[in-house]
Short mmCIF file of C-alpha atoms in Angstrom, two decimals:
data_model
loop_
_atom_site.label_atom_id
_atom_site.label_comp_id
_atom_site.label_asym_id
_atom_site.label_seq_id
_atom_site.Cartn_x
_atom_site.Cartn_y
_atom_site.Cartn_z
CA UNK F 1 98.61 113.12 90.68
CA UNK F 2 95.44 110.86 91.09
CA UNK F 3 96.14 110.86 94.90
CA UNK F 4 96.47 114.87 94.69
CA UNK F 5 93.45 115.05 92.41
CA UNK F 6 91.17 112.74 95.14
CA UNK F 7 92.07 114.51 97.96
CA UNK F 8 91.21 118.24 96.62
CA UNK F 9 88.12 117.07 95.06
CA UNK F 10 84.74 117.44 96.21
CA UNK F 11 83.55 114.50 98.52
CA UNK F 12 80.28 114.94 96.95
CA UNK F 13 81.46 114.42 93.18
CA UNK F 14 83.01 110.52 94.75
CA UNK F 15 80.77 107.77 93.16
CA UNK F 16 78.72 106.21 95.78
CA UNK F 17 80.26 103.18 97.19
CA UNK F 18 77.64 99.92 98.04
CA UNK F 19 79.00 99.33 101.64
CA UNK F 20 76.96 97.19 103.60
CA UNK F 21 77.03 96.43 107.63
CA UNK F 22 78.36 93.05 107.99
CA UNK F 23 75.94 90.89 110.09
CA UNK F 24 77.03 90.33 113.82
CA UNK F 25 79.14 87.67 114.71
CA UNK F 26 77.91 84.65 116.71
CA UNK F 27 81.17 83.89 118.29
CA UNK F 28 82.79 85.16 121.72
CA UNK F 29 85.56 87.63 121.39
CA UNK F 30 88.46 86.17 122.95
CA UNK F 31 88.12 88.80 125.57
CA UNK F 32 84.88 86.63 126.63
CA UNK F 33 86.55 83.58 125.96
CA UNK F 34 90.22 84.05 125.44
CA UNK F 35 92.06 80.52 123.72
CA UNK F 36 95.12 78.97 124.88
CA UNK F 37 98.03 80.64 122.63
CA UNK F 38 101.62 78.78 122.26
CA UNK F 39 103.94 81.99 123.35
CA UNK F 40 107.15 81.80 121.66
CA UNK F 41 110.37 83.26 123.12
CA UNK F 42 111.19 86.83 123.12
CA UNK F 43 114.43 88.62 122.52
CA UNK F 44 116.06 89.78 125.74
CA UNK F 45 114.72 93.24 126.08
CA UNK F 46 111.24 92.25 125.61
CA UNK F 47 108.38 90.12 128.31
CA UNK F 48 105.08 89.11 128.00
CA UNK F 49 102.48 90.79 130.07
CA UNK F 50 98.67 89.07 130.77
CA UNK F 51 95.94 91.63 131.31
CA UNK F 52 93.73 88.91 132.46
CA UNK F 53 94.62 86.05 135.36
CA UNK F 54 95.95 82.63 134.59
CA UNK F 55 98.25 83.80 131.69
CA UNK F 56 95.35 85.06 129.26
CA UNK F 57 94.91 87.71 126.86
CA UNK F 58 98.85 88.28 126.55
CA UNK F 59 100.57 91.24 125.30
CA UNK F 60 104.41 92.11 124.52
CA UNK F 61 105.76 94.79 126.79
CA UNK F 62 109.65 96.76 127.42
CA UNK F 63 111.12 94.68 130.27
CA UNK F 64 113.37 97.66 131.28
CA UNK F 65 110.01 99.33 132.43
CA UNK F 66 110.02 101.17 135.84
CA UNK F 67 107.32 99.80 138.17
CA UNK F 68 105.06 102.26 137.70
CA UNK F 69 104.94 102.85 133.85
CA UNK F 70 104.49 99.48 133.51
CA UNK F 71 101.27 99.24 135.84
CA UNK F 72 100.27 102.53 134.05
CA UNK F 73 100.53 100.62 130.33
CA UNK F 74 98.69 97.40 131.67
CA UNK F 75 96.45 99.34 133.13
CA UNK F 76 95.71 101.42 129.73
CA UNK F 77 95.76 98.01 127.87
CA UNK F 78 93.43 96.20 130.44
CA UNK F 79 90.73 99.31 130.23
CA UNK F 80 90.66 99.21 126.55
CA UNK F 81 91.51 95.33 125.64
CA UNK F 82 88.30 95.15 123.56
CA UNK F 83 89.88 97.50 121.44
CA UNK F 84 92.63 95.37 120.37
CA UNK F 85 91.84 92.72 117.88
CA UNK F 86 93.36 89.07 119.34
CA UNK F 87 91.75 87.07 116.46
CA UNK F 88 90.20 88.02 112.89
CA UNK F 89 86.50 87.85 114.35
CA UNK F 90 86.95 89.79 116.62
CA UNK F 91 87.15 92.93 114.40
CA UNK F 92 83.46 94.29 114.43
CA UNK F 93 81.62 95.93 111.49
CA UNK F 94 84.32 95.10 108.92
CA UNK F 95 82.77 93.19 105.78
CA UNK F 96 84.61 89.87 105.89
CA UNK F 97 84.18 90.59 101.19
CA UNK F 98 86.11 93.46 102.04
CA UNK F 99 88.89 91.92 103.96
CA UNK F 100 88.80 88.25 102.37
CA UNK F 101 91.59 87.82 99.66
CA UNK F 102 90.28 86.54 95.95
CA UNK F 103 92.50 85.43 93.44
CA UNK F 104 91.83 85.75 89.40
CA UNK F 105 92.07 83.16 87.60
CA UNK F 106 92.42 82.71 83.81
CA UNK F 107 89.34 82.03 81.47
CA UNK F 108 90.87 78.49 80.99
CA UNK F 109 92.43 77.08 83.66
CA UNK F 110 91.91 73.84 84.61
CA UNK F 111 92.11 72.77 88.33
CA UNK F 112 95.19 70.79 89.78
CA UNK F 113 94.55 68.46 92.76
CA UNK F 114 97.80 66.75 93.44
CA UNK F 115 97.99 64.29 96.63
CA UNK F 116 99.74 64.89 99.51
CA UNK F 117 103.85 63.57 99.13
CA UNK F 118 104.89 61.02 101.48
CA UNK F 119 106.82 62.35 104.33
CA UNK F 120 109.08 61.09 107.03
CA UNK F 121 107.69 60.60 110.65
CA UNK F 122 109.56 63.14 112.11
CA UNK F 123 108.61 66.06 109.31
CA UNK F 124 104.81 64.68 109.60
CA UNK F 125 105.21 65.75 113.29
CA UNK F 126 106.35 69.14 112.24
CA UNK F 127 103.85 69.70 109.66
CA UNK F 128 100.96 68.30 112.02
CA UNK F 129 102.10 70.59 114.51
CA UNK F 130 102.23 73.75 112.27
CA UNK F 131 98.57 72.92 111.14
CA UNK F 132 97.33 72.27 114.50
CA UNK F 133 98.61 75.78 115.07
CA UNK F 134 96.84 77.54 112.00
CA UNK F 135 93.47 75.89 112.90
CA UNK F 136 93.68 77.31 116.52
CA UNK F 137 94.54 80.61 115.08
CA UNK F 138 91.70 80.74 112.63
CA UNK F 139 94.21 81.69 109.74
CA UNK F 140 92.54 78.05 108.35
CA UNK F 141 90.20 76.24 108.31
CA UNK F 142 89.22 72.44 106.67
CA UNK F 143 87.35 72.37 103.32
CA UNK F 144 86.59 69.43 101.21
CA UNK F 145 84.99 70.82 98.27
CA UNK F 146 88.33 72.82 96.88
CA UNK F 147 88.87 72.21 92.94
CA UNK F 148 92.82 72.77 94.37
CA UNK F 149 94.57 70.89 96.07
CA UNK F 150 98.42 71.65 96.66
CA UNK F 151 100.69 69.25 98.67
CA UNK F 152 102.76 71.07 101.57
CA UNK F 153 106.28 70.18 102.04
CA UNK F 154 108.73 70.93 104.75
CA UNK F 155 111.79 73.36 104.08
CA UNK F 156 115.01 73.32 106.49
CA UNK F 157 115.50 76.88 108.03
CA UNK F 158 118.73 77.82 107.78
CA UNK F 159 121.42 78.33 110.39
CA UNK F 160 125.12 79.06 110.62
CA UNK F 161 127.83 77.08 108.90
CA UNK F 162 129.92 74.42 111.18
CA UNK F 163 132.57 72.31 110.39
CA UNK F 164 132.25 68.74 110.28
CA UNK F 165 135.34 66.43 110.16
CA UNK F 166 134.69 63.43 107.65
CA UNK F 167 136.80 60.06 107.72
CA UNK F 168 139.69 61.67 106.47
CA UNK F 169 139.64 64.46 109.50
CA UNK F 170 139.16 67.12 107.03
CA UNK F 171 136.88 69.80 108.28
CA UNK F 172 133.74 69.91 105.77
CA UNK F 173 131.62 73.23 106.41
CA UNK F 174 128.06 72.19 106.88
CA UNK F 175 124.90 74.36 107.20
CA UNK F 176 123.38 73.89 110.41
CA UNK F 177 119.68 73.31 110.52
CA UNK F 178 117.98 74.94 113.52
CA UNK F 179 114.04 74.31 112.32
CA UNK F 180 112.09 73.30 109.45
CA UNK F 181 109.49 75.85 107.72
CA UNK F 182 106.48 74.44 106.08
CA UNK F 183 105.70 75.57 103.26
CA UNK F 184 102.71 74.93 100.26
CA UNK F 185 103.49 74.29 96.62
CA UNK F 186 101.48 76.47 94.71
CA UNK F 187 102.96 76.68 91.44
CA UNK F 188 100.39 75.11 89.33
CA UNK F 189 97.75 77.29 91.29
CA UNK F 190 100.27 80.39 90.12
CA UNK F 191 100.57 79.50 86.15
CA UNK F 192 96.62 79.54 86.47
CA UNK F 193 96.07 83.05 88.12
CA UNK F 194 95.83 86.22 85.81
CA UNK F 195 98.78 88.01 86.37
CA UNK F 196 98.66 92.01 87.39
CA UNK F 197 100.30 93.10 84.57
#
């Protein structure tokens, strides 16, 4: 009903909204200066496609594209590849207030900083790896001044089920793991954040 009610309202009865330009970016888009990006493997029926030389700017394309429509979509994609948004800055005139996520917290929390949980070499290497990866991206970045600090901890992803004979030759079903996913504990952050309800 509320939806209803908006839409067949008058636009001039809304409440004015404080929107403000946000101020230009100093950085390059990454058409200017497109970053190295770790391409991961694609089912069958898909390919990557650069619209720039020397592998940059890629995009994900059909592979079971006839010559021509697929020089007709690269050429759509390489005329209007400012248009497409390869990294968060590079979406112009959007208030990063508007777009950045806040969490409510209740009147009396109290802050949790728990140290990082000793880790095996090999899990280090996947964890380092992963947050290599999120820096490059820009989905993080380092801070030092957080009242929170939750320790991240590496999951194994699961795979099929194998059997494994033990001493005995008895076959022993065992999950198979193909990966580990990293992952952050944030349940003393969550007890502390005002719930929706």
């Amino acid at each position: 009903r509320l939806i209803k009610k908006l839409l067949n309202a008058d636009p001039c009865s809304l409440p004015p909204m404080d929107l403000k330009l946000a101020e230009e970016s100093k950085q390059k888009s990454s058409v200017e200066e497109p970053t190295e990006l770790e391409l991961k493997d694609l089912p069958s029926h898909l390919e990557y496609a650069f619209l720039e030389d020397s592998n940059k700017l890629p995009v994900i394309i059909a592979k079971n594209l006839k010559v021509n429509e697929r020089e007709a979509l690269l050429n759509v994609l390489k005329s209007h590849k400012r248009a497409i948004a390869w990294k968060i800055y590079d979406i112009k005139g959007i208030d990063p207030r508007f777009c950045t996520h806040k969490i409510l917290m209740e009147d009396d929390y109290k802050p949790a900083v728990h140290s990082q949980r000793r880790v095996n070499p090999k899990i280090h290497d996947v964890i380092k790896k992963e947050v290599i990866k999120l820096l490059d991206a820009e989905m993080i970045y380092p801070i030092s001044d957080s009242p929170w600090v939750s320790p991240i901890h590496c999951v194994p992803k699961k795979g099929g089920i194998t059997l494994v004979a033990n001493e005995d030759n008895e076959l022993i079903p065992t999950r198979l793991v193909t990966g580990w996913r990293v992952c952050i504990d944030y349940r003393k952050l969550n007890d502390a954040t005002r719930k929706d309800n």
